[in-house]
C-alpha cells in the first residue's frame, strides 16, 4: 500500500521522481525503489515525504489515495467554460449599450446643431431694454457660443468612441 500511496501522492502534486528526490535530498533511484516496493523510507524520511507531498503519514501508510476523477475535472472545465461564455455575453451587452449611447449622443448633438443653424440667432434682434429679454438673450447667446465651440470636439470624441466600440467580426 505504501508504494502505491507514495506514487499517487507524487503524481497528484505533479512531481517527477527526480523532483521529489531533490526535495528530499535523496537520489532518484531511492524514490523508484519506494514506489516499486523494494525498500521503504525510514521514519525521518517518511515525515519529510509527508510534508513535501502535503499528505499525512497515516494516509501514506494506510488507505489508498484516490486520484481525482476525470469526470470531476470535466465538470469543472464545463463550469469554467460556461462562466467564460456568460462573461463574454455581459461584455458584449455592455459594449452594445455604450455603442448605442454614443450614437445617440452624436445624433443629439447634430440635431441641436441643425436646430441652432435654422434658428439663425433670433435673439440678436430682440429689444434688450426689457430685463427679462436681456437675461434670456444673453443665456441663449452663451449657450449657442459655448455649444458651437465645444460640440465639434465632443462630436469627434464620440465618433472615435463609436469606431472603437463597434463589433469586430
PDB file of C-alpha atoms in Angstrom:
ATOM      1  CA  UNK A   1       0.000   0.000   0.000  1.00  0.00           C
ATOM      2  CA  UNK A   2       2.794   2.404   0.861  1.00  0.00           C
ATOM      3  CA  UNK A   3       4.315   2.132  -2.599  1.00  0.00           C
ATOM      4  CA  UNK A   4       1.026   2.980  -4.360  1.00  0.00           C
ATOM      5  CA  UNK A   5       0.299   5.831  -1.963  1.00  0.00           C
ATOM      6  CA  UNK A   6       3.719   7.423  -2.474  1.00  0.00           C
ATOM      7  CA  UNK A   7       3.347   7.164  -6.247  1.00  0.00           C
ATOM      8  CA  UNK A   8      -0.235   8.530  -6.239  1.00  0.00           C
ATOM      9  CA  UNK A   9       0.650  11.434  -3.924  1.00  0.00           C
ATOM     10  CA  UNK A  10       3.707  12.320  -6.016  1.00  0.00           C
ATOM     11  CA  UNK A  11       1.738  12.287  -9.251  1.00  0.00           C
ATOM     12  CA  UNK A  12      -1.143  14.267  -7.755  1.00  0.00           C
ATOM     13  CA  UNK A  13       1.364  17.001  -6.821  1.00  0.00           C
ATOM     14  CA  UNK A  14       2.738  16.914 -10.374  1.00  0.00           C
ATOM     15  CA  UNK A  15       6.233  15.911  -9.262  1.00  0.00           C
ATOM     16  CA  UNK A  16       8.598  13.623 -11.113  1.00  0.00           C
ATOM     17  CA  UNK A  17      10.700  11.097  -9.210  1.00  0.00           C
ATOM     18  CA  UNK A  18      13.718  13.338  -9.813  1.00  0.00           C
ATOM     19  CA  UNK A  19      11.967  16.450  -8.414  1.00  0.00           C
ATOM     20  CA  UNK A  20      10.774  14.567  -5.335  1.00  0.00           C
ATOM     21  CA  UNK A  21      14.266  13.145  -4.797  1.00  0.00           C
ATOM     22  CA  UNK A  22      15.776  16.648  -4.916  1.00  0.00           C
ATOM     23  CA  UNK A  23      13.277  17.926  -2.342  1.00  0.00           C
ATOM     24  CA  UNK A  24      14.087  15.010  -0.011  1.00  0.00           C
ATOM     25  CA  UNK A  25      17.862  15.127  -0.651  1.00  0.00           C
ATOM     26  CA  UNK A  26      17.982  11.550  -1.904  1.00  0.00           C
ATOM     27  CA  UNK A  27      18.767  10.021  -5.300  1.00  0.00           C
ATOM     28  CA  UNK A  28      16.044   9.265  -7.838  1.00  0.00           C
ATOM     29  CA  UNK A  29      16.662   5.527  -7.527  1.00  0.00           C
ATOM     30  CA  UNK A  30      15.582   5.698  -3.864  1.00  0.00           C
ATOM     31  CA  UNK A  31      12.180   7.072  -4.889  1.00  0.00           C
ATOM     32  CA  UNK A  32      11.942   4.433  -7.616  1.00  0.00           C
ATOM     33  CA  UNK A  33      12.671   1.654  -5.068  1.00  0.00           C
ATOM     34  CA  UNK A  34       9.992   3.015  -2.688  1.00  0.00           C
ATOM     35  CA  UNK A  35       7.418   3.079  -5.487  1.00  0.00           C
ATOM     36  CA  UNK A  36       8.338  -0.456  -6.591  1.00  0.00           C
ATOM     37  CA  UNK A  37       8.128  -1.755  -3.033  1.00  0.00           C
ATOM     38  CA  UNK A  38      11.789  -2.816  -2.974  1.00  0.00           C
ATOM     39  CA  UNK A  39      12.519  -0.629   0.058  1.00  0.00           C
ATOM     40  CA  UNK A  40      10.722   1.704   2.465  1.00  0.00           C
ATOM     41  CA  UNK A  41      11.692   5.125   3.811  1.00  0.00           C
ATOM     42  CA  UNK A  42      12.898   5.373   7.403  1.00  0.00           C
ATOM     43  CA  UNK A  43      10.805   7.360   9.900  1.00  0.00           C
ATOM     44  CA  UNK A  44      12.593  10.683   9.297  1.00  0.00           C
ATOM     45  CA  UNK A  45      12.276  10.395   5.525  1.00  0.00           C
ATOM     46  CA  UNK A  46       8.644   9.333   5.895  1.00  0.00           C
ATOM     47  CA  UNK A  47       7.893  12.533   7.826  1.00  0.00           C
ATOM     48  CA  UNK A  48       9.773  14.633   5.249  1.00  0.00           C
ATOM     49  CA  UNK A  49       7.959  12.793   2.479  1.00  0.00           C
ATOM     50  CA  UNK A  50       4.575  13.542   4.033  1.00  0.00           C
ATOM     51  CA  UNK A  51       5.488  17.235   4.338  1.00  0.00           C
ATOM     52  CA  UNK A  52       6.698  17.519   0.729  1.00  0.00           C
ATOM     53  CA  UNK A  53       3.664  15.656  -0.601  1.00  0.00           C
ATOM     54  CA  UNK A  54       1.352  17.522   1.817  1.00  0.00           C
ATOM     55  CA  UNK A  55      -0.158  14.209   2.829  1.00  0.00           C
ATOM     56  CA  UNK A  56      -0.448  12.879   6.396  1.00  0.00           C
ATOM     57  CA  UNK A  57       1.875   9.999   7.314  1.00  0.00           C
ATOM     58  CA  UNK A  58      -1.154   7.930   8.298  1.00  0.00           C
ATOM     59  CA  UNK A  59      -2.551   8.330   4.794  1.00  0.00           C
ATOM     60  CA  UNK A  60       0.758   7.295   3.240  1.00  0.00           C
ATOM     61  CA  UNK A  61       0.893   4.202   5.465  1.00  0.00           C
ATOM     62  CA  UNK A  62      -2.803   3.387   5.397  1.00  0.00           C
ATOM     63  CA  UNK A  63      -5.583   3.906   2.903  1.00  0.00           C
ATOM     64  CA  UNK A  64      -5.179   4.143  -0.835  1.00  0.00           C
ATOM     65  CA  UNK A  65      -5.153   7.655  -2.234  1.00  0.00           C
ATOM     66  CA  UNK A  66      -7.949   8.130  -4.712  1.00  0.00           C
ATOM     67  CA  UNK A  67      -6.931  10.012  -7.844  1.00  0.00           C
ATOM     68  CA  UNK A  68      -9.093  12.946  -8.840  1.00  0.00           C
ATOM     69  CA  UNK A  69     -11.709  11.637 -11.182  1.00  0.00           C
ATOM     70  CA  UNK A  70     -11.621  12.667 -14.804  1.00  0.00           C
ATOM     71  CA  UNK A  71     -15.361  13.338 -14.521  1.00  0.00           C
ATOM     72  CA  UNK A  72     -14.723  15.904 -11.776  1.00  0.00           C
ATOM     73  CA  UNK A  73     -12.178  17.701 -13.927  1.00  0.00           C
ATOM     74  CA  UNK A  74     -14.545  17.580 -16.882  1.00  0.00           C
ATOM     75  CA  UNK A  75     -17.380  19.054 -14.795  1.00  0.00           C
ATOM     76  CA  UNK A  76     -15.116  21.848 -13.531  1.00  0.00           C
ATOM     77  CA  UNK A  77     -13.930  22.658 -17.053  1.00  0.00           C
ATOM     78  CA  UNK A  78     -17.541  22.748 -18.288  1.00  0.00           C
ATOM     79  CA  UNK A  79     -18.478  25.148 -15.468  1.00  0.00           C
ATOM     80  CA  UNK A  80     -15.487  27.370 -16.276  1.00  0.00           C
ATOM     81  CA  UNK A  81     -16.442  27.347 -19.943  1.00  0.00           C
ATOM     82  CA  UNK A  82     -19.999  28.366 -19.034  1.00  0.00           C
ATOM     83  CA  UNK A  83     -18.728  31.184 -16.786  1.00  0.00           C
ATOM     84  CA  UNK A  84     -16.425  32.436 -19.562  1.00  0.00           C
ATOM     85  CA  UNK A  85     -19.335  32.391 -22.011  1.00  0.00           C
ATOM     86  CA  UNK A  86     -21.519  34.371 -19.581  1.00  0.00           C
ATOM     87  CA  UNK A  87     -18.740  36.930 -19.024  1.00  0.00           C
ATOM     88  CA  UNK A  88     -18.351  37.285 -22.786  1.00  0.00           C
ATOM     89  CA  UNK A  89     -22.099  37.881 -23.177  1.00  0.00           C
ATOM     90  CA  UNK A  90     -22.058  40.510 -20.403  1.00  0.00           C
ATOM     91  CA  UNK A  91     -19.087  42.258 -22.022  1.00  0.00           C
ATOM     92  CA  UNK A  92     -20.833  42.173 -25.405  1.00  0.00           C
ATOM     93  CA  UNK A  93     -24.026  43.628 -23.910  1.00  0.00           C
ATOM     94  CA  UNK A  94     -22.063  46.451 -22.241  1.00  0.00           C
ATOM     95  CA  UNK A  95     -20.270  47.195 -25.497  1.00  0.00           C
ATOM     96  CA  UNK A  96     -23.615  47.387 -27.348  1.00  0.00           C
ATOM     97  CA  UNK A  97     -25.101  49.711 -24.718  1.00  0.00           C
ATOM     98  CA  UNK A  98     -22.086  52.022 -24.842  1.00  0.00           C
ATOM     99  CA  UNK A  99     -22.070  51.938 -28.653  1.00  0.00           C
ATOM    100  CA  UNK A 100     -25.774  52.831 -28.863  1.00  0.00           C
ATOM    101  CA  UNK A 101     -25.343  55.559 -26.235  1.00  0.00           C
ATOM    102  CA  UNK A 102     -22.504  57.143 -28.205  1.00  0.00           C
ATOM    103  CA  UNK A 103     -24.550  57.051 -31.406  1.00  0.00           C
ATOM    104  CA  UNK A 104     -27.484  58.646 -29.560  1.00  0.00           C
ATOM    105  CA  UNK A 105     -25.313  61.444 -28.165  1.00  0.00           C
ATOM    106  CA  UNK A 106     -23.853  62.039 -31.620  1.00  0.00           C
ATOM    107  CA  UNK A 107     -27.362  62.285 -33.084  1.00  0.00           C
ATOM    108  CA  UNK A 108     -28.491  64.698 -30.361  1.00  0.00           C
ATOM    109  CA  UNK A 109     -25.501  66.986 -30.979  1.00  0.00           C
ATOM    110  CA  UNK A 110     -26.167  67.018 -34.732  1.00  0.00           C
ATOM    111  CA  UNK A 111     -29.870  67.775 -34.173  1.00  0.00           C
ATOM    112  CA  UNK A 112     -29.047  70.658 -31.800  1.00  0.00           C
ATOM    113  CA  UNK A 113     -26.502  71.974 -34.287  1.00  0.00           C
ATOM    114  CA  UNK A 114     -29.064  71.873 -37.128  1.00  0.00           C
ATOM    115  CA  UNK A 115     -31.685  73.486 -34.873  1.00  0.00           C
ATOM    116  CA  UNK A 116     -29.337  76.330 -33.930  1.00  0.00           C
ATOM    117  CA  UNK A 117     -28.395  76.840 -37.592  1.00  0.00           C
ATOM    118  CA  UNK A 118     -32.045  77.009 -38.693  1.00  0.00           C
ATOM    119  CA  UNK A 119     -32.943  79.292 -35.785  1.00  0.00           C
ATOM    120  CA  UNK A 120     -30.332  81.783 -37.038  1.00  0.00           C
ATOM    121  CA  UNK A 121     -29.854  83.527 -33.664  1.00  0.00           C
ATOM    122  CA  UNK A 122     -33.261  85.312 -33.372  1.00  0.00           C
ATOM    123  CA  UNK A 123     -32.283  86.788 -30.001  1.00  0.00           C
ATOM    124  CA  UNK A 124     -29.981  89.260 -31.758  1.00  0.00           C
ATOM    125  CA  UNK A 125     -32.998  91.294 -32.906  1.00  0.00           C
ATOM    126  CA  UNK A 126     -34.687  91.369 -29.502  1.00  0.00           C
ATOM    127  CA  UNK A 127     -35.255  94.564 -27.529  1.00  0.00           C
ATOM    128  CA  UNK A 128     -32.772  94.369 -24.654  1.00  0.00           C
ATOM    129  CA  UNK A 129     -34.353  97.297 -22.761  1.00  0.00           C
ATOM    130  CA  UNK A 130     -36.613  94.743 -21.033  1.00  0.00           C
ATOM    131  CA  UNK A 131     -34.548  92.994 -18.292  1.00  0.00           C
ATOM    132  CA  UNK A 132     -36.210  89.585 -18.878  1.00  0.00           C
ATOM    133  CA  UNK A 133     -35.379  89.723 -22.598  1.00  0.00           C
ATOM    134  CA  UNK A 134     -31.819  90.772 -21.806  1.00  0.00           C
ATOM    135  CA  UNK A 135     -31.262  87.844 -19.426  1.00  0.00           C
ATOM    136  CA  UNK A 136     -32.913  85.362 -21.810  1.00  0.00           C
ATOM    137  CA  UNK A 137     -30.980  86.732 -24.815  1.00  0.00           C
ATOM    138  CA  UNK A 138     -27.639  86.528 -23.009  1.00  0.00           C
ATOM    139  CA  UNK A 139     -28.475  82.967 -21.884  1.00  0.00           C
ATOM    140  CA  UNK A 140     -29.304  81.875 -25.450  1.00  0.00           C
ATOM    141  CA  UNK A 141     -26.218  83.597 -26.799  1.00  0.00           C
ATOM    142  CA  UNK A 142     -23.969  81.968 -24.139  1.00  0.00           C
ATOM    143  CA  UNK A 143     -25.400  78.520 -24.865  1.00  0.00           C
ATOM    144  CA  UNK A 144     -25.012  78.957 -28.621  1.00  0.00           C
ATOM    145  CA  UNK A 145     -21.492  80.353 -28.317  1.00  0.00           C
ATOM    146  CA  UNK A 146     -20.371  77.544 -25.986  1.00  0.00           C
ATOM    147  CA  UNK A 147     -22.121  74.819 -27.983  1.00  0.00           C
ATOM    148  CA  UNK A 148     -20.637  75.897 -31.335  1.00  0.00           C
ATOM    149  CA  UNK A 149     -17.121  75.817 -29.868  1.00  0.00           C
ATOM    150  CA  UNK A 150     -17.363  72.651 -27.756  1.00  0.00           C
ATOM    151  CA  UNK A 151     -19.695  70.472 -29.875  1.00  0.00           C
ATOM    152  CA  UNK A 152     -17.171  69.670 -32.635  1.00  0.00           C
ATOM    153  CA  UNK A 153     -14.627  68.408 -30.098  1.00  0.00           C
ATOM    154  CA  UNK A 154     -17.269  66.294 -28.356  1.00  0.00           C
ATOM    155  CA  UNK A 155     -18.539  65.052 -31.728  1.00  0.00           C
ATOM    156  CA  UNK A 156     -15.052  63.907 -32.740  1.00  0.00           C
ATOM    157  CA  UNK A 157     -14.597  62.128 -29.397  1.00  0.00           C
ATOM    158  CA  UNK A 158     -17.980  60.417 -29.815  1.00  0.00           C
ATOM    159  CA  UNK A 159     -17.134  59.270 -33.342  1.00  0.00           C
ATOM    160  CA  UNK A 160     -13.828  57.832 -32.104  1.00  0.00           C
ATOM    161  CA  UNK A 161     -15.776  56.055 -29.341  1.00  0.00           C
ATOM    162  CA  UNK A 162     -18.256  54.667 -31.881  1.00  0.00           C
ATOM    163  CA  UNK A 163     -15.425  53.322 -34.027  1.00  0.00           C
ATOM    164  CA  UNK A 164     -13.711  51.745 -31.015  1.00  0.00           C
ATOM    165  CA  UNK A 165     -16.882  50.083 -29.688  1.00  0.00           C
ATOM    166  CA  UNK A 166     -18.139  48.674 -32.981  1.00  0.00           C
ATOM    167  CA  UNK A 167     -18.421  44.903 -33.163  1.00  0.00           C
ATOM    168  CA  UNK A 168     -15.316  43.363 -34.627  1.00  0.00           C
ATOM    169  CA  UNK A 169     -16.078  40.372 -36.820  1.00  0.00           C
TER     170      UNK A 169
END
